[in-house]
């Protein structure tokens, strides 16, 4: 069954007792009933209000992040490898994070119930959640620990550092002599306060501030980002909903742009049986010369890197279908594109931080001749994605889902919908790097981006970026949908297709 069970003229709140926690949504309020084991925790958070600066009632989008975070999912993390001239001490890192918090208001924001309505609030003097862990701690295990409890402790940003020792090999051996001490630095943030792009800018700023602290430079508290109310987004969503209500033909078209069936990928690779559902991750790095060739091909064919990479994934999936014995005239691949909704917000400043991710469902029908002529196919994907973005299709799809499922926020948090996309993809482009200085004490030598996707709308998510001239991607996958061997098989096939088409080959 899909989402299109019914259509309603407006969002409606479920009928719950008057004592249930409420969320203010403009002139509406959504009543939320928390799980019994959570309710005591949530209410305890309202008891202390000393030094609190109330901001504004939480919006629907932010609440959706908050509820699913309670289930340990939909979180994004960066794992940076830092190399330093001298051993790093806890006090210097804490000082750098203190300044990061002073410069970025979103790092001081949390959620609290106020007269049974969820609000954003800011509390000056909050200490950043940072821990220096012992050498040898598993980074992957620590990522799981950071995510499994969500952000229930009030810390909406979490930072961890793990010493790796001087003997640990470096992906940049040319700097190991001068920067011989190595660390893993993990950063996780609440998605209502930071998306992938803004979090990458925070990661960059941490390293800049750490260098300043170690060198004893003066650091001012001038803000470098804003955390603002999303009134413009609410106005746009209201306009889109009225448009769909008044144009049934367009509404029907929008619904047809979103898949309803089981992903094709699962036909060849059935779901595994697992005792515990979680997310696992694997990463791949593509050589700089191949990356440059791929980017050159994109430019010569007038295709964005994201469109071309999506076409690579689709081609790789079709190849695996064929190798598994599934032979068809055409293959329908459903991808979920993560785009930045700031492109639609004209009055919102570009330095605004928050959860500005937006999903664009894209259904691509790949015939054998398209698969054999890759760059012509990539042009088609590029055209379809461009037309979708230009026509506000991501916003239309979002509002159409809400019109069909008014209580979507609460329902998805309690019971995630059936998976209907073969994959999701998010691309932050070039990972921002601090400007290099001759007296630098700390360098970023590697970075990995991962996400928790289980119990939500993705069974696997490609996180794509370029770092120091090399294309990299992480594949985060839900263990109850994708087996480890299957994830490796897909990642390797993506690399194979990427290399071939970088040479201009059609296959």
Tab-separated table of C-alpha atoms in Angstrom:
chain	number	residue	atom	x	y	z
A	1	UNK	CA	0.000	0.000	0.000
A	2	UNK	CA	1.227	3.495	-0.759
A	3	UNK	CA	0.651	6.833	0.908
A	4	UNK	CA	-2.236	7.822	-1.351
A	5	UNK	CA	-5.078	6.518	0.753
A	6	UNK	CA	-7.038	9.718	0.986
A	7	UNK	CA	-6.890	13.408	0.301
A	8	UNK	CA	-7.936	16.045	2.805
A	9	UNK	CA	-8.430	19.784	2.401
A	10	UNK	CA	-6.129	20.774	5.257
A	11	UNK	CA	-3.859	19.423	7.974
A	12	UNK	CA	-5.779	17.996	10.901
A	13	UNK	CA	-4.630	17.204	14.406
A	14	UNK	CA	-5.383	13.809	15.898
A	15	UNK	CA	-7.807	13.734	18.788
A	16	UNK	CA	-5.839	13.213	21.987
A	17	UNK	CA	-6.366	14.146	25.618
A	18	UNK	CA	-5.979	17.786	26.514
A	19	UNK	CA	-2.979	16.892	28.672
A	20	UNK	CA	-0.946	15.596	25.706
A	21	UNK	CA	2.116	17.668	24.683
A	22	UNK	CA	1.318	20.099	21.888
A	23	UNK	CA	3.212	21.647	19.030
A	24	UNK	CA	2.304	25.103	17.789
A	25	UNK	CA	2.172	25.336	13.975
A	26	UNK	CA	1.268	28.897	13.069
A	27	UNK	CA	-2.412	29.114	13.904
A	28	UNK	CA	-2.635	25.329	14.332
A	29	UNK	CA	-1.533	23.013	17.108
A	30	UNK	CA	-0.642	19.392	16.734
A	31	UNK	CA	-1.183	17.228	19.801
A	32	UNK	CA	1.483	14.634	20.392
A	33	UNK	CA	1.324	11.594	22.572
A	34	UNK	CA	4.769	10.404	23.573
A	35	UNK	CA	5.597	6.824	24.423
A	36	UNK	CA	5.125	6.194	28.170
A	37	UNK	CA	8.815	5.555	28.729
A	38	UNK	CA	9.659	8.881	27.071
A	39	UNK	CA	7.018	11.034	28.679
A	40	UNK	CA	8.700	11.255	32.065
A	41	UNK	CA	11.935	12.325	30.419
A	42	UNK	CA	10.259	14.956	28.289
A	43	UNK	CA	8.391	16.526	31.183
A	44	UNK	CA	11.444	16.546	33.424
A	45	UNK	CA	13.109	18.808	30.884
A	46	UNK	CA	10.536	21.539	31.647
A	47	UNK	CA	11.231	21.816	35.356
A	48	UNK	CA	14.213	24.167	35.236
A	49	UNK	CA	13.864	27.477	33.384
A	50	UNK	CA	16.592	29.585	34.961
A	51	UNK	CA	18.542	31.646	32.420
A	52	UNK	CA	16.349	30.464	29.564
A	53	UNK	CA	15.727	32.677	26.550
A	54	UNK	CA	12.562	31.441	24.867
A	55	UNK	CA	12.794	31.767	21.091
A	56	UNK	CA	9.656	30.539	19.301
A	57	UNK	CA	7.391	27.478	19.102
A	58	UNK	CA	8.942	24.583	17.249
A	59	UNK	CA	7.824	24.020	13.638
A	60	UNK	CA	6.548	20.775	12.148
A	61	UNK	CA	9.762	20.017	10.238
A	62	UNK	CA	11.949	20.418	13.317
A	63	UNK	CA	9.610	18.271	15.378
A	64	UNK	CA	9.864	15.480	12.821
A	65	UNK	CA	13.635	15.463	13.281
A	66	UNK	CA	13.288	15.523	17.051
A	67	UNK	CA	10.906	12.577	17.225
A	68	UNK	CA	12.866	10.283	14.922
A	69	UNK	CA	16.106	11.193	16.718
A	70	UNK	CA	14.545	9.608	19.802
A	71	UNK	CA	14.682	6.338	17.866
A	72	UNK	CA	18.379	6.809	17.080
A	73	UNK	CA	17.925	7.561	13.398
A	74	UNK	CA	18.016	10.350	10.780
A	75	UNK	CA	21.244	11.759	12.249
A	76	UNK	CA	24.195	12.917	10.195
A	77	UNK	CA	27.791	12.818	11.407
A	78	UNK	CA	31.221	13.868	10.209
A	79	UNK	CA	34.296	11.836	11.121
A	80	UNK	CA	37.414	13.918	10.510
A	81	UNK	CA	40.999	12.733	10.804
A	82	UNK	CA	43.175	15.449	12.307
A	83	UNK	CA	46.963	15.469	12.316
A	84	UNK	CA	48.782	17.793	14.722
A	85	UNK	CA	52.336	18.983	15.333
A	86	UNK	CA	52.069	18.253	19.068
A	87	UNK	CA	49.664	16.170	21.156
A	88	UNK	CA	46.282	17.855	21.505
A	89	UNK	CA	44.971	18.460	25.006
A	90	UNK	CA	41.379	18.455	26.155
A	91	UNK	CA	41.460	22.054	27.368
A	92	UNK	CA	42.425	23.462	23.953
A	93	UNK	CA	39.701	21.508	22.170
A	94	UNK	CA	37.109	22.588	24.741
A	95	UNK	CA	38.216	26.202	24.322
A	96	UNK	CA	37.825	25.974	20.536
A	97	UNK	CA	34.345	24.497	20.938
A	98	UNK	CA	33.454	27.235	23.433
A	99	UNK	CA	34.247	29.862	20.800
A	100	UNK	CA	32.383	27.863	18.151
A	101	UNK	CA	29.317	27.972	20.378
A	102	UNK	CA	29.677	31.703	20.983
A	103	UNK	CA	29.909	32.401	17.249
A	104	UNK	CA	26.988	30.197	16.203
A	105	UNK	CA	23.667	30.610	18.056
A	106	UNK	CA	22.350	27.230	16.846
A	107	UNK	CA	24.921	25.542	19.087
A	108	UNK	CA	23.186	27.083	22.101
A	109	UNK	CA	19.652	26.030	21.146
A	110	UNK	CA	17.664	23.157	22.623
A	111	UNK	CA	14.015	22.064	22.883
A	112	UNK	CA	11.775	22.398	25.893
A	113	UNK	CA	8.113	22.100	26.737
A	114	UNK	CA	6.522	25.378	27.749
A	115	UNK	CA	2.949	24.996	29.008
A	116	UNK	CA	2.780	21.711	27.094
A	117	UNK	CA	3.911	23.287	23.810
A	118	UNK	CA	7.331	22.522	22.317
A	119	UNK	CA	9.584	25.590	22.021
A	120	UNK	CA	13.086	26.353	20.854
A	121	UNK	CA	15.047	27.973	23.650
A	122	UNK	CA	18.542	29.302	24.149
A	123	UNK	CA	20.390	28.933	27.409
A	124	UNK	CA	23.586	30.913	27.737
A	125	UNK	CA	26.379	29.097	29.486
A	126	UNK	CA	25.513	25.602	28.230
A	127	UNK	CA	28.635	23.490	28.116
A	128	UNK	CA	29.411	21.773	24.833
A	129	UNK	CA	29.119	17.992	24.983
A	130	UNK	CA	32.737	16.986	24.313
A	131	UNK	CA	34.736	13.967	25.436
A	132	UNK	CA	38.362	13.041	24.847
A	133	UNK	CA	38.270	9.254	24.656
A	134	UNK	CA	41.043	6.756	25.184
A	135	UNK	CA	43.345	5.689	22.387
A	136	UNK	CA	42.103	2.593	20.594
A	137	UNK	CA	38.398	3.407	21.022
A	138	UNK	CA	36.490	2.228	17.965
A	139	UNK	CA	35.170	5.193	15.978
A	140	UNK	CA	32.331	3.147	14.493
A	141	UNK	CA	31.272	1.905	17.930
A	142	UNK	CA	31.376	5.433	19.300
A	143	UNK	CA	29.217	6.694	16.437
A	144	UNK	CA	26.632	4.049	17.314
A	145	UNK	CA	26.709	5.078	20.994
A	146	UNK	CA	26.332	8.767	20.133
A	147	UNK	CA	23.254	8.077	18.031
A	148	UNK	CA	21.381	5.290	19.759
A	149	UNK	CA	20.016	7.542	22.526
A	150	UNK	CA	19.278	10.468	20.232
A	151	UNK	CA	19.497	13.886	21.866
A	152	UNK	CA	17.483	13.144	24.984
A	153	UNK	CA	20.092	14.511	27.359
A	154	UNK	CA	19.655	18.069	26.143
A	155	UNK	CA	22.923	18.128	24.187
A	156	UNK	CA	21.933	18.931	20.605
A	157	UNK	CA	25.574	18.906	19.444
A	158	UNK	CA	28.041	16.165	20.365
A	159	UNK	CA	31.791	16.069	19.801
A	160	UNK	CA	34.246	13.240	20.469
A	161	UNK	CA	37.999	12.971	19.943
A	162	UNK	CA	39.978	9.720	19.814
A	163	UNK	CA	43.816	9.679	19.799
A	164	UNK	CA	45.231	7.354	17.149
A	165	UNK	CA	48.911	7.391	18.026
A	166	UNK	CA	52.009	8.431	16.065
A	167	UNK	CA	52.376	5.027	14.414
A	168	UNK	CA	48.956	5.101	12.745
A	169	UNK	CA	49.270	5.366	8.919
A	170	UNK	CA	48.016	8.581	7.359
A	171	UNK	CA	46.141	9.057	4.088
A	172	UNK	CA	48.495	12.023	3.594
A	173	UNK	CA	51.905	10.485	4.367
A	174	UNK	CA	53.653	13.595	3.026
A	175	UNK	CA	52.569	15.580	6.109
A	176	UNK	CA	53.092	12.833	8.685
A	177	UNK	CA	56.634	13.974	9.459
A	178	UNK	CA	55.573	17.474	10.554
A	179	UNK	CA	52.093	16.542	11.772
A	180	UNK	CA	52.864	13.237	13.424
A	181	UNK	CA	50.025	13.005	15.980
A	182	UNK	CA	46.722	11.708	14.676
A	183	UNK	CA	43.159	11.883	16.007
A	184	UNK	CA	39.639	11.011	14.962
A	185	UNK	CA	37.191	13.854	15.581
A	186	UNK	CA	33.465	12.984	15.478
A	187	UNK	CA	30.749	15.609	15.227
A	188	UNK	CA	27.001	14.929	15.471
A	189	UNK	CA	24.292	17.576	15.473
A	190	UNK	CA	20.525	17.684	15.784
A	191	UNK	CA	19.095	17.858	12.253
A	192	UNK	CA	16.632	20.577	13.241
A	193	UNK	CA	19.631	22.810	13.961
A	194	UNK	CA	22.046	21.816	11.227
A	195	UNK	CA	22.006	20.070	7.861
A	196	UNK	CA	24.942	18.503	6.023
A	197	UNK	CA	26.198	21.743	4.476
A	198	UNK	CA	26.055	23.887	7.605
A	199	UNK	CA	27.582	21.063	9.676
A	200	UNK	CA	30.509	20.879	7.228
A	201	UNK	CA	31.086	24.603	7.761
A	202	UNK	CA	31.080	24.006	11.521
A	203	UNK	CA	33.652	21.239	11.063
A	204	UNK	CA	35.880	23.622	9.135
A	205	UNK	CA	35.465	26.337	11.772
A	206	UNK	CA	36.391	23.955	14.599
A	207	UNK	CA	39.801	23.341	13.033
A	208	UNK	CA	40.355	27.049	12.404
A	209	UNK	CA	39.517	27.877	16.009
A	210	UNK	CA	41.651	25.040	17.341
A	211	UNK	CA	44.655	26.445	15.484
A	212	UNK	CA	43.885	29.902	16.871
A	213	UNK	CA	43.620	28.586	20.433
A	214	UNK	CA	46.879	26.632	20.257
A	215	UNK	CA	48.734	29.627	18.778
A	216	UNK	CA	47.241	32.023	21.339
A	217	UNK	CA	45.563	34.256	18.765
A	218	UNK	CA	42.813	36.660	19.779
A	219	UNK	CA	39.348	35.236	19.043
A	220	UNK	CA	36.333	37.516	18.976
A	221	UNK	CA	32.742	36.432	19.504
A	222	UNK	CA	31.421	37.847	16.240
A	223	UNK	CA	28.641	35.585	14.997
A	224	UNK	CA	29.267	33.664	11.780
A	225	UNK	CA	25.784	32.194	11.296
A	226	UNK	CA	22.154	32.804	12.239
A	227	UNK	CA	19.382	30.690	13.711
A	228	UNK	CA	16.062	32.201	12.710
A	229	UNK	CA	12.373	31.382	12.635
A	230	UNK	CA	11.263	29.740	9.393
A	231	UNK	CA	8.280	31.946	8.637
A	232	UNK	CA	9.118	32.224	4.936
A	233	UNK	CA	9.076	28.449	4.550
A	234	UNK	CA	5.656	28.240	6.230
A	235	UNK	CA	4.302	30.853	3.830
A	236	UNK	CA	5.641	28.975	0.814
A	237	UNK	CA	4.242	25.655	2.031
A	238	UNK	CA	0.834	27.276	2.577
A	239	UNK	CA	0.945	28.650	-0.967
A	240	UNK	CA	1.917	25.250	-2.396
A	241	UNK	CA	-0.885	23.472	-0.530
A	242	UNK	CA	-3.487	25.965	-1.776
A	243	UNK	CA	-2.128	25.493	-5.293
A	244	UNK	CA	-2.509	21.706	-5.152
A	245	UNK	CA	-5.976	21.956	-3.606
A	246	UNK	CA	-7.083	24.246	-6.418
A	247	UNK	CA	-5.451	22.274	-9.235
A	248	UNK	CA	-6.419	18.568	-9.032
A	249	UNK	CA	-4.619	17.832	-12.312
A	250	UNK	CA	-1.316	19.121	-10.960
A	251	UNK	CA	-1.952	17.330	-7.676
A	252	UNK	CA	-2.408	14.038	-9.535
A	253	UNK	CA	0.770	14.650	-11.527
A	254	UNK	CA	2.788	15.318	-8.355
A	255	UNK	CA	1.565	12.064	-6.802
A	256	UNK	CA	2.624	10.182	-9.929
A	257	UNK	CA	6.196	11.485	-9.553
A	258	UNK	CA	6.628	9.499	-6.326
A	259	UNK	CA	7.021	5.702	-6.243
A	260	UNK	CA	4.585	3.415	-4.458
A	261	UNK	CA	6.022	-0.054	-5.051
A	262	UNK	CA	8.812	-2.150	-3.558
A	263	UNK	CA	12.218	-0.980	-4.847
A	264	UNK	CA	13.597	-2.839	-7.847
A	265	UNK	CA	16.851	-3.422	-5.983
A	266	UNK	CA	15.103	-5.701	-3.478
A	267	UNK	CA	13.945	-8.002	-6.275
A	268	UNK	CA	17.513	-9.113	-6.852
A	269	UNK	CA	18.722	-8.702	-3.270
A	270	UNK	CA	15.976	-9.663	-0.796
A	271	UNK	CA	15.978	-8.255	2.714
A	272	UNK	CA	18.210	-10.100	5.194
A	273	UNK	CA	17.001	-11.407	8.538
A	274	UNK	CA	18.632	-9.636	11.494
A	275	UNK	CA	18.182	-9.709	15.256
A	276	UNK	CA	18.945	-6.014	15.761
A	277	UNK	CA	18.191	-3.247	13.279
A	278	UNK	CA	20.865	-0.581	12.914
A	279	UNK	CA	22.832	1.359	10.305
A	280	UNK	CA	26.224	0.337	8.943
A	281	UNK	CA	28.570	2.361	6.775
A	282	UNK	CA	31.259	1.827	4.174
A	283	UNK	CA	33.356	4.375	2.290
A	284	UNK	CA	35.064	4.547	-1.079
A	285	UNK	CA	37.717	6.976	-2.363
A	286	UNK	CA	38.294	7.631	-6.066
A	287	UNK	CA	41.743	8.680	-7.303
A	288	UNK	CA	42.189	12.378	-8.077
A	289	UNK	CA	43.017	11.780	-11.761
A	290	UNK	CA	39.794	9.765	-12.251
A	291	UNK	CA	37.852	12.430	-10.333
A	292	UNK	CA	39.224	15.143	-12.613
A	293	UNK	CA	38.308	13.154	-15.725
A	294	UNK	CA	34.771	12.610	-14.424
A	295	UNK	CA	34.321	16.302	-13.665
A	296	UNK	CA	35.700	17.196	-17.114
A	297	UNK	CA	33.177	14.851	-18.756
A	298	UNK	CA	30.376	16.458	-16.718
A	299	UNK	CA	31.413	19.913	-17.864
A	300	UNK	CA	31.751	18.943	-21.530
A	301	UNK	CA	28.276	17.336	-21.532
A	302	UNK	CA	26.608	20.141	-19.558
A	303	UNK	CA	25.700	17.881	-16.656
A	304	UNK	CA	26.004	18.603	-12.936
A	305	UNK	CA	28.204	16.291	-10.899
A	306	UNK	CA	25.222	15.288	-8.767
A	307	UNK	CA	23.126	14.358	-11.818
A	308	UNK	CA	25.998	12.371	-13.295
A	309	UNK	CA	26.636	10.548	-10.025
A	310	UNK	CA	22.936	9.707	-9.779
A	311	UNK	CA	23.115	8.311	-13.313
A	312	UNK	CA	26.156	6.265	-12.232
A	313	UNK	CA	24.178	4.754	-9.337
A	314	UNK	CA	21.219	3.961	-11.590
A	315	UNK	CA	23.485	2.339	-14.177
A	316	UNK	CA	25.241	0.321	-11.478
A	317	UNK	CA	21.899	-0.945	-10.125
A	318	UNK	CA	20.778	-1.994	-13.623
A	319	UNK	CA	24.102	-3.779	-14.117
A	320	UNK	CA	23.612	-5.715	-10.879
A	321	UNK	CA	20.041	-6.566	-11.907
A	322	UNK	CA	21.299	-8.030	-15.163
A	323	UNK	CA	24.129	-9.928	-13.479
A	324	UNK	CA	21.617	-11.435	-11.047
A	325	UNK	CA	19.520	-12.754	-13.933
A	326	UNK	CA	16.745	-10.108	-13.973
A	327	UNK	CA	16.433	-9.210	-17.662
A	328	UNK	CA	13.878	-6.571	-18.655
A	329	UNK	CA	13.248	-4.143	-21.508
A	330	UNK	CA	13.514	-1.302	-19.006
A	331	UNK	CA	14.193	-0.830	-15.321
A	332	UNK	CA	12.487	1.678	-13.045
A	333	UNK	CA	14.913	3.099	-10.499
A	334	UNK	CA	13.572	5.368	-7.750
A	335	UNK	CA	16.057	7.759	-6.173
A	336	UNK	CA	15.487	10.218	-3.341
A	337	UNK	CA	17.503	13.387	-3.921
A	338	UNK	CA	18.357	15.501	-0.861
A	339	UNK	CA	18.286	19.147	-1.956
A	340	UNK	CA	18.687	22.412	-0.065
A	341	UNK	CA	15.389	24.213	0.443
A	342	UNK	CA	17.272	27.526	0.825
A	343	UNK	CA	17.099	27.726	-2.981
A	344	UNK	CA	13.399	28.545	-2.566
A	345	UNK	CA	13.777	30.991	0.330
A	346	UNK	CA	14.489	34.463	-1.047
A	347	UNK	CA	14.275	36.457	2.196
A	348	UNK	CA	16.141	33.932	4.351
A	349	UNK	CA	19.848	34.849	4.766
A	350	UNK	CA	22.374	32.438	3.264
A	351	UNK	CA	24.128	32.034	6.608
A	352	UNK	CA	20.993	30.654	8.287
A	353	UNK	CA	21.548	27.369	10.069
A	354	UNK	CA	18.937	24.675	10.535
A	355	UNK	CA	17.448	21.572	8.967
A	356	UNK	CA	17.022	22.867	5.425
A	357	UNK	CA	17.134	19.503	3.700
A	358	UNK	CA	14.332	18.724	1.258
A	359	UNK	CA	13.606	15.516	-0.647
A	360	UNK	CA	12.948	15.197	-4.369
A	361	UNK	CA	11.675	11.811	-5.519
A	362	UNK	CA	13.012	10.998	-8.969
A	363	UNK	CA	11.826	7.986	-10.948
A	364	UNK	CA	14.141	7.058	-13.811
A	365	UNK	CA	13.302	4.443	-16.436
A	366	UNK	CA	16.537	2.967	-17.704
A	367	UNK	CA	16.362	1.056	-20.997
A	368	UNK	CA	19.237	-1.004	-22.327
A	369	UNK	CA	20.103	1.583	-24.965
A	370	UNK	CA	20.206	4.311	-22.306
A	371	UNK	CA	22.485	2.234	-20.118
A	372	UNK	CA	24.796	1.687	-23.085
A	373	UNK	CA	25.000	5.398	-23.876
A	374	UNK	CA	25.801	6.769	-20.453
A	375	UNK	CA	26.356	10.460	-21.118
A	376	UNK	CA	23.166	10.804	-23.144
A	377	UNK	CA	21.370	9.149	-20.232
A	378	UNK	CA	23.127	11.484	-17.757
A	379	UNK	CA	21.848	14.457	-19.787
A	380	UNK	CA	18.319	13.108	-19.430
A	381	UNK	CA	18.693	12.707	-15.658
A	382	UNK	CA	20.141	16.216	-15.447
A	383	UNK	CA	17.228	17.673	-17.423
A	384	UNK	CA	14.619	15.877	-15.290
A	385	UNK	CA	16.211	16.949	-12.016
A	386	UNK	CA	16.614	20.541	-13.202
A	387	UNK	CA	12.981	20.717	-14.293
A	388	UNK	CA	11.862	19.253	-10.980
A	389	UNK	CA	13.861	21.769	-8.968
A	390	UNK	CA	12.778	24.718	-11.106
A	391	UNK	CA	9.088	23.822	-10.835
A	392	UNK	CA	9.208	23.528	-7.015
A	393	UNK	CA	8.437	19.824	-7.296
A	394	UNK	CA	10.245	18.943	-4.009
A	395	UNK	CA	7.930	21.284	-2.109
A	396	UNK	CA	4.897	19.996	-3.994
A	397	UNK	CA	5.802	16.395	-3.192
A	398	UNK	CA	6.266	17.297	0.466
A	399	UNK	CA	2.862	18.973	0.731
A	400	UNK	CA	1.139	16.199	-1.259
A	401	UNK	CA	2.439	13.669	1.279
A	402	UNK	CA	1.073	15.778	4.113
A	403	UNK	CA	-2.300	16.155	2.417
A	404	UNK	CA	-2.550	12.381	2.087
A	405	UNK	CA	-1.224	11.702	5.597
A	406	UNK	CA	-1.989	14.705	7.850
A	407	UNK	CA	-0.441	13.143	10.948
A	408	UNK	CA	2.687	12.177	9.043
A	409	UNK	CA	5.130	13.638	11.606
A	410	UNK	CA	3.914	11.504	14.506
A	411	UNK	CA	3.085	8.437	12.429
A	412	UNK	CA	6.488	8.266	10.750
A	413	UNK	CA	8.223	8.578	14.110
A	414	UNK	CA	6.218	5.714	15.620
A	415	UNK	CA	6.161	3.495	12.539
A	416	UNK	CA	8.284	4.347	9.501
A	417	UNK	CA	6.578	4.041	6.121
A	418	UNK	CA	7.418	1.205	3.699
A	419	UNK	CA	10.614	1.772	1.746
A	420	UNK	CA	9.791	2.731	-1.856
A	421	UNK	CA	13.094	4.223	-3.089
A	422	UNK	CA	16.066	2.186	-4.247
A	423	UNK	CA	18.429	4.705	-2.675
A	424	UNK	CA	18.867	8.234	-1.429
A	425	UNK	CA	21.680	10.614	-2.358
A	426	UNK	CA	23.012	13.769	-0.719
A	427	UNK	CA	25.889	15.750	-2.173
A	428	UNK	CA	27.596	18.589	-0.273
A	429	UNK	CA	30.014	19.242	-3.152
A	430	UNK	CA	33.531	20.204	-2.139
A	431	UNK	CA	34.040	19.670	1.584
A	432	UNK	CA	35.114	23.096	2.930
A	433	UNK	CA	38.730	23.220	4.045
A	434	UNK	CA	40.443	25.764	6.314
A	435	UNK	CA	42.866	28.040	4.533
A	436	UNK	CA	46.400	26.673	4.946
A	437	UNK	CA	48.911	28.751	6.935
A	438	UNK	CA	52.609	28.185	7.483
A	439	UNK	CA	52.205	28.070	11.277
A	440	UNK	CA	49.241	25.665	11.354
A	441	UNK	CA	49.294	23.238	14.263
A	442	UNK	CA	46.396	21.055	13.075
A	443	UNK	CA	45.454	19.756	9.612
A	444	UNK	CA	42.407	17.888	8.340
A	445	UNK	CA	43.850	14.904	6.488
A	446	UNK	CA	40.691	12.856	5.943
A	447	UNK	CA	36.935	13.116	6.361
A	448	UNK	CA	34.001	10.723	6.183
A	449	UNK	CA	30.305	11.601	6.153
A	450	UNK	CA	27.810	9.068	7.498
A	451	UNK	CA	24.119	9.020	8.403
A	452	UNK	CA	21.784	6.873	10.458
A	453	UNK	CA	19.077	5.659	8.062
A	454	UNK	CA	17.408	2.659	9.701
A	455	UNK	CA	13.755	2.873	10.774
A	456	UNK	CA	13.165	5.737	8.401
A	457	UNK	CA	12.626	6.400	4.680
A	458	UNK	CA	15.966	5.237	3.252
A	459	UNK	CA	17.270	1.698	3.094
A	460	UNK	CA	20.563	3.058	1.783
A	461	UNK	CA	21.929	6.566	1.392
A	462	UNK	CA	24.882	7.743	-0.697
A	463	UNK	CA	26.730	10.674	0.887
A	464	UNK	CA	28.886	12.193	-1.849
A	465	UNK	CA	31.551	14.899	-1.587
A	466	UNK	CA	34.962	15.918	-2.903
A	467	UNK	CA	37.871	16.227	-0.493
A	468	UNK	CA	41.354	17.358	-1.524
A	469	UNK	CA	40.538	16.768	-5.179
A	470	UNK	CA	39.253	13.224	-4.753
A	471	UNK	CA	35.636	12.110	-5.049
A	472	UNK	CA	34.518	10.206	-1.983
A	473	UNK	CA	31.268	8.639	-1.010
A	474	UNK	CA	29.951	6.856	2.019
A	475	UNK	CA	27.170	4.321	1.785
A	476	UNK	CA	25.017	4.184	4.909
A	477	UNK	CA	22.577	1.270	4.867
A	478	UNK	CA	19.880	-0.203	7.093
A	479	UNK	CA	20.801	-3.723	8.161
A	480	UNK	CA	17.219	-4.994	7.918
A	481	UNK	CA	17.126	-4.102	4.223
A	482	UNK	CA	20.687	-4.442	2.919
A	483	UNK	CA	23.181	-7.215	3.754
A	484	UNK	CA	26.850	-6.314	4.200
A	485	UNK	CA	27.874	-8.266	1.092
A	486	UNK	CA	25.190	-6.518	-0.955
A	487	UNK	CA	26.367	-3.076	0.156
A	488	UNK	CA	29.949	-3.934	-0.808
A	489	UNK	CA	28.773	-5.281	-4.167
A	490	UNK	CA	26.858	-2.084	-4.930
A	491	UNK	CA	29.680	0.232	-3.826
A	492	UNK	CA	32.179	-1.646	-5.986
A	493	UNK	CA	29.847	-1.555	-9.005
A	494	UNK	CA	29.393	2.211	-8.577
A	495	UNK	CA	33.183	2.632	-8.587
A	496	UNK	CA	33.452	0.464	-11.696
A	497	UNK	CA	30.842	2.472	-13.626
A	498	UNK	CA	32.342	5.777	-12.438
A	499	UNK	CA	35.784	4.793	-13.749
A	500	UNK	CA	34.451	3.635	-17.119
A	501	UNK	CA	32.377	6.701	-17.868
A	502	UNK	CA	35.196	9.002	-16.729
A	503	UNK	CA	37.062	7.828	-19.819
A	504	UNK	CA	34.078	8.807	-21.958
A	505	UNK	CA	32.913	5.226	-22.412
A	506	UNK	CA	29.200	4.659	-22.800
A	507	UNK	CA	29.162	1.505	-20.700
